Amino acid sequence: MQIKATTNYDLFTLLDYNRPCDDITALEKNILQCNKLEMSPIIVDKNFNIIDGQHRYLVAKKNNLILYYRVDQTADCEKDIITYNKASKIWKIDDYIHFYSKKGHKTAVFLQELLDNHPITCNEIIRLFVAGSRHKSPVAHVKNGEITLTKSESDIRNILLNLKQILDLVKEKLNQTFYSNQKNTLISIMSNKKYDHVHFMSQIDKYAGEFSKAISVYRDKSQFRKSVIEFVYNRNVKNERKLLTD
């Protein structure tokens, strides 16, 4: 592909399903100190959609620098964006979800909504709510756009809303925060069919000291689960309402 040059930045289009643009400050500083844009042209398709190099494009446009580019006449944006970008910078799992959600993948749209609106990380969401298979991990399925949930969307929303209420209560009442594996353990507890959220919130309020101790002392998932269920959730309740500790 021939390298071409221009300062007509309006020729090019940034695709919203490409990964989100990070802060360009560091890249801008490097380019202004040693401009080697000619050695690293951006890649566009025949319609001048930017497939690779959106950060370099933004730096060039901001600073009125000559922009170097190659036109890949056979490029398929939907298929080649990931391929080109992986070669220049490893895609995070968040980037895959962003890409597929912008392309209208129903489950990816739902996962992006969770990331935007709930106190949970991408890795936590995938570990807890995305199905794997015999030969592929949940992460591999997400990268391929083959995303299947382990629970219904309504169940997942309810669990995360309940989690947020617990996080807010603990932060306000105990001035504490949870480790990631502790949040995962709470979600596991809340996934139990016998789980009663109103009861648990009442128990946390009533036995705040025990709950605080569990958060502070037990980072191991099994120990944290046992402590929370035994000394908070199940405390002074009838057997039929109790949850198992394992």
Short mmCIF file of C-alpha atoms in Angstrom, two decimals:
data_model
loop_
_atom_site.label_atom_id
_atom_site.label_comp_id
_atom_site.label_asym_id
_atom_site.label_seq_id
_atom_site.Cartn_x
_atom_site.Cartn_y
_atom_site.Cartn_z
CA MET A 1 0.00 0.00 0.00
CA GLN A 2 1.36 3.39 -1.04
CA ILE A 3 1.91 5.97 1.72
CA LYS A 4 0.07 9.22 1.04
CA ALA A 5 0.10 12.55 2.88
CA THR A 6 -2.45 15.28 3.54
CA THR A 7 -3.53 18.00 5.94
CA ASN A 8 -7.17 17.63 4.92
CA TYR A 9 -8.28 15.97 8.14
CA ASP A 10 -11.94 16.09 7.10
CA LEU A 11 -11.26 13.31 4.62
CA PHE A 12 -11.23 10.81 7.47
CA THR A 13 -13.90 9.32 9.72
CA LEU A 14 -13.49 8.00 13.26
CA LEU A 15 -15.64 4.91 13.77
CA ASP A 16 -17.61 4.83 16.99
CA TYR A 17 -17.22 1.05 17.30
CA ASN A 18 -13.43 1.31 17.31
CA ARG A 19 -12.02 1.25 20.83
CA PRO A 20 -12.48 4.51 22.76
CA CYS A 21 -9.66 7.03 22.30
CA ASP A 22 -7.45 7.35 25.37
CA ASP A 23 -5.79 10.55 26.52
CA ILE A 24 -3.42 11.58 23.72
CA THR A 25 -1.20 13.81 25.90
CA ALA A 26 1.76 11.42 26.14
CA LEU A 27 1.63 10.48 22.46
CA GLU A 28 1.30 14.13 21.49
CA LYS A 29 4.39 15.02 23.51
CA ASN A 30 6.42 12.25 21.87
CA ILE A 31 5.34 13.20 18.36
CA LEU A 32 6.04 16.90 18.88
CA GLN A 33 9.50 16.08 20.24
CA CYS A 34 10.30 13.62 17.46
CA ASN A 35 7.80 13.57 14.61
CA LYS A 36 7.95 10.18 12.92
CA LEU A 37 4.38 10.04 11.66
CA GLU A 38 5.68 9.30 8.16
CA MET A 39 7.14 6.04 9.48
CA SER A 40 3.84 5.04 11.08
CA PRO A 41 0.99 5.95 8.71
CA ILE A 42 -2.59 5.40 9.74
CA ILE A 43 -4.62 2.73 7.92
CA VAL A 44 -7.96 3.58 6.32
CA ASP A 45 -10.43 1.69 4.17
CA LYS A 46 -11.51 2.79 0.69
CA ASN A 47 -14.06 5.14 2.28
CA PHE A 48 -11.39 6.74 4.50
CA ASN A 49 -12.76 5.22 7.71
CA ILE A 50 -9.84 4.98 10.13
CA ILE A 51 -9.11 1.34 10.92
CA ASP A 52 -5.81 1.86 12.74
CA GLY A 53 -4.17 5.04 13.99
CA GLN A 54 -7.00 7.12 15.43
CA HIS A 55 -4.76 8.53 18.18
CA ARG A 56 -2.08 9.58 15.66
CA TYR A 57 -4.83 11.15 13.56
CA LEU A 58 -6.07 13.19 16.54
CA VAL A 59 -2.55 14.41 17.35
CA ALA A 60 -1.89 15.42 13.74
CA LYS A 61 -5.23 17.20 13.46
CA LYS A 62 -4.81 19.06 16.76
CA ASN A 63 -1.31 20.29 15.86
CA ASN A 64 -1.78 20.85 12.10
CA LEU A 65 0.81 18.20 11.25
CA ILE A 66 1.05 16.37 7.94
CA LEU A 67 -0.92 13.16 8.27
CA TYR A 68 0.45 10.07 6.53
CA TYR A 69 -1.91 7.27 5.60
CA ARG A 70 -2.33 4.07 3.63
CA VAL A 71 -5.56 2.98 1.94
CA ASP A 72 -6.42 -0.69 2.30
CA GLN A 73 -8.83 -1.16 -0.59
CA THR A 74 -9.92 -4.61 0.56
CA ALA A 75 -10.35 -3.81 4.24
CA ASP A 76 -13.56 -4.77 6.00
CA CYS A 77 -13.93 -2.41 8.95
CA GLU A 78 -15.94 -4.79 11.09
CA LYS A 79 -13.47 -7.64 10.64
CA ASP A 80 -10.17 -5.78 10.33
CA ILE A 81 -10.36 -3.17 13.09
CA ILE A 82 -9.56 -5.77 15.76
CA THR A 83 -6.81 -7.37 13.64
CA TYR A 84 -5.01 -4.09 12.89
CA ASN A 85 -5.36 -2.71 16.42
CA LYS A 86 -4.16 -5.90 18.09
CA ALA A 87 -0.97 -5.62 16.07
CA SER A 88 -0.26 -2.11 17.34
CA LYS A 89 -1.60 -2.34 20.90
CA ILE A 90 -3.18 -5.22 22.76
CA TRP A 91 -6.93 -4.83 23.06
CA LYS A 92 -8.32 -5.00 26.57
CA ILE A 93 -11.43 -7.08 27.11
CA ASP A 94 -13.34 -3.81 27.61
CA ASP A 95 -12.43 -2.85 24.03
CA TYR A 96 -14.05 -5.99 22.65
CA ILE A 97 -17.28 -5.33 24.55
CA HIS A 98 -17.27 -1.71 23.34
CA PHE A 99 -16.67 -2.86 19.74
CA TYR A 100 -19.44 -5.46 19.69
CA SER A 101 -21.90 -3.21 21.53
CA LYS A 102 -21.43 -0.45 18.96
CA LYS A 103 -22.05 -3.02 16.22
CA GLY A 104 -25.39 -3.82 17.84
CA HIS A 105 -24.58 -7.17 19.45
CA LYS A 106 -27.50 -7.44 21.90
CA THR A 107 -25.64 -9.11 24.76
CA ALA A 108 -22.59 -6.85 24.34
CA VAL A 109 -24.91 -3.82 24.55
CA PHE A 110 -26.24 -5.20 27.83
CA LEU A 111 -22.73 -5.80 29.21
CA GLN A 112 -21.68 -2.27 28.22
CA GLU A 113 -24.72 -0.94 30.06
CA LEU A 114 -23.64 -2.81 33.18
CA LEU A 115 -20.11 -1.40 32.95
CA ASP A 116 -21.44 2.13 32.53
CA ASN A 117 -23.93 1.98 35.39
CA HIS A 118 -22.74 -0.43 38.06
CA PRO A 119 -19.77 -0.66 40.46
CA ILE A 120 -18.26 -3.73 38.82
CA THR A 121 -15.30 -4.30 36.53
CA CYS A 122 -15.31 -5.92 33.12
CA ASN A 123 -13.36 -8.94 34.37
CA GLU A 124 -15.81 -9.39 37.24
CA ILE A 125 -18.80 -9.27 34.89
CA ILE A 126 -17.27 -11.86 32.56
CA ARG A 127 -16.19 -14.15 35.40
CA LEU A 128 -19.62 -14.07 37.01
CA PHE A 129 -22.13 -13.75 34.20
CA VAL A 130 -20.63 -14.90 30.87
CA ALA A 131 -20.72 -18.57 29.93
CA GLY A 132 -17.73 -20.53 28.74
CA SER A 133 -17.67 -23.84 26.92
CA ARG A 134 -15.67 -27.04 26.90
CA HIS A 135 -12.96 -25.65 24.64
CA LYS A 136 -13.23 -21.88 25.20
CA SER A 137 -13.11 -19.66 28.25
CA PRO A 138 -15.71 -16.90 28.76
CA VAL A 139 -13.03 -14.35 27.76
CA ALA A 140 -12.36 -16.19 24.49
CA HIS A 141 -16.08 -16.19 23.70
CA VAL A 142 -16.27 -12.43 24.32
CA LYS A 143 -13.30 -11.81 22.00
CA ASN A 144 -15.06 -13.76 19.26
CA GLY A 145 -18.38 -12.00 19.82
CA GLU A 146 -19.99 -15.26 20.95
CA ILE A 147 -21.45 -13.98 24.21
CA THR A 148 -23.93 -16.03 26.23
CA LEU A 149 -25.07 -15.09 29.73
CA THR A 150 -25.30 -17.50 32.65
CA LYS A 151 -28.38 -15.72 34.03
CA SER A 152 -31.23 -13.66 32.61
CA GLU A 153 -30.65 -9.94 32.11
CA SER A 154 -33.30 -9.11 34.71
CA ASP A 155 -31.66 -11.38 37.31
CA ILE A 156 -28.26 -9.82 36.65
CA ARG A 157 -29.68 -6.29 36.95
CA ASN A 158 -31.37 -7.17 40.25
CA ILE A 159 -28.19 -8.71 41.65
CA LEU A 160 -26.11 -5.66 40.74
CA LEU A 161 -28.69 -3.24 42.14
CA ASN A 162 -28.68 -5.22 45.38
CA LEU A 163 -24.88 -5.16 45.39
CA LYS A 164 -24.85 -1.38 44.97
CA GLN A 165 -27.20 -1.00 47.96
CA ILE A 166 -24.85 -3.08 50.08
CA LEU A 167 -21.76 -1.19 48.91
CA ASP A 168 -23.44 2.15 49.64
CA LEU A 169 -24.62 1.02 53.09
CA VAL A 170 -21.18 -0.28 54.04
CA LYS A 171 -19.43 2.85 52.80
CA GLU A 172 -21.85 5.12 54.66
CA LYS A 173 -22.17 3.13 57.88
CA LEU A 174 -18.73 1.50 58.17
CA ASN A 175 -16.58 3.67 55.90
CA GLN A 176 -15.24 0.52 54.23
CA THR A 177 -14.88 -0.81 50.71
CA PHE A 178 -14.70 -4.36 49.36
CA TYR A 179 -11.95 -6.24 47.59
CA SER A 180 -12.88 -7.63 44.19
CA ASN A 181 -13.11 -11.23 45.39
CA GLN A 182 -15.34 -10.11 48.27
CA LYS A 183 -17.73 -8.46 45.81
CA ASN A 184 -17.72 -11.67 43.78
CA THR A 185 -18.57 -13.63 46.92
CA LEU A 186 -21.48 -11.32 47.74
CA ILE A 187 -22.82 -11.79 44.20
CA SER A 188 -22.52 -15.55 44.66
CA ILE A 189 -24.50 -15.31 47.89
CA MET A 190 -27.15 -13.13 46.24
CA SER A 191 -27.50 -15.65 43.40
CA ASN A 192 -28.86 -18.24 45.84
CA LYS A 193 -32.59 -18.91 45.31
CA LYS A 194 -33.22 -18.61 49.05
CA TYR A 195 -31.49 -15.22 49.29
CA ASP A 196 -33.62 -12.46 50.86
CA HIS A 197 -32.18 -9.02 50.17
CA VAL A 198 -34.35 -7.09 52.63
CA HIS A 199 -33.35 -9.55 55.35
CA PHE A 200 -29.64 -9.27 54.49
CA MET A 201 -29.69 -5.46 54.53
CA SER A 202 -31.40 -5.58 57.95
CA GLN A 203 -28.82 -8.07 59.24
CA ILE A 204 -25.91 -5.94 58.00
CA ASP A 205 -27.38 -2.95 59.81
CA LYS A 206 -27.99 -5.00 62.96
CA TYR A 207 -24.65 -6.82 63.01
CA ALA A 208 -22.47 -4.15 61.46
CA GLY A 209 -19.52 -5.03 63.68
CA GLU A 210 -19.39 -8.63 62.47
CA PHE A 211 -19.78 -7.56 58.85
CA SER A 212 -17.02 -4.99 59.25
CA LYS A 213 -14.75 -7.64 60.75
CA ALA A 214 -15.39 -10.00 57.85
CA ILE A 215 -14.48 -7.28 55.34
CA SER A 216 -11.30 -6.35 57.24
CA VAL A 217 -10.03 -9.84 58.09
CA TYR A 218 -11.12 -12.30 55.40
CA ARG A 219 -9.82 -11.73 51.89
CA ASP A 220 -10.05 -15.42 51.07
CA LYS A 221 -13.38 -16.06 49.31
CA SER A 222 -14.37 -19.17 51.26
CA GLN A 223 -13.51 -17.63 54.64
CA PHE A 224 -15.31 -14.39 53.77
CA ARG A 225 -18.39 -16.30 52.59
CA LYS A 226 -18.50 -18.46 55.71
CA SER A 227 -18.10 -15.45 58.02
CA VAL A 228 -20.75 -13.34 56.26
CA ILE A 229 -23.33 -16.13 56.13
CA GLU A 230 -22.69 -17.58 59.58
CA PHE A 231 -22.24 -14.41 61.61
CA VAL A 232 -24.43 -11.95 59.67
CA TYR A 233 -27.01 -13.47 57.29
CA ASN A 234 -27.90 -16.57 59.37
CA ARG A 235 -27.50 -15.01 62.78
CA ASN A 236 -30.57 -15.55 65.00
CA VAL A 237 -32.79 -16.74 62.15
CA LYS A 238 -34.83 -19.92 61.76
CA ASN A 239 -33.26 -22.89 60.02
CA GLU A 240 -35.57 -22.74 56.99
CA ARG A 241 -34.32 -19.22 56.18
CA LYS A 242 -30.62 -20.00 56.59
CA LEU A 243 -28.18 -20.21 53.71
CA LEU A 244 -25.47 -22.87 53.50
CA THR A 245 -21.93 -21.64 54.15
CA ASP A 246 -20.38 -23.76 51.39
#
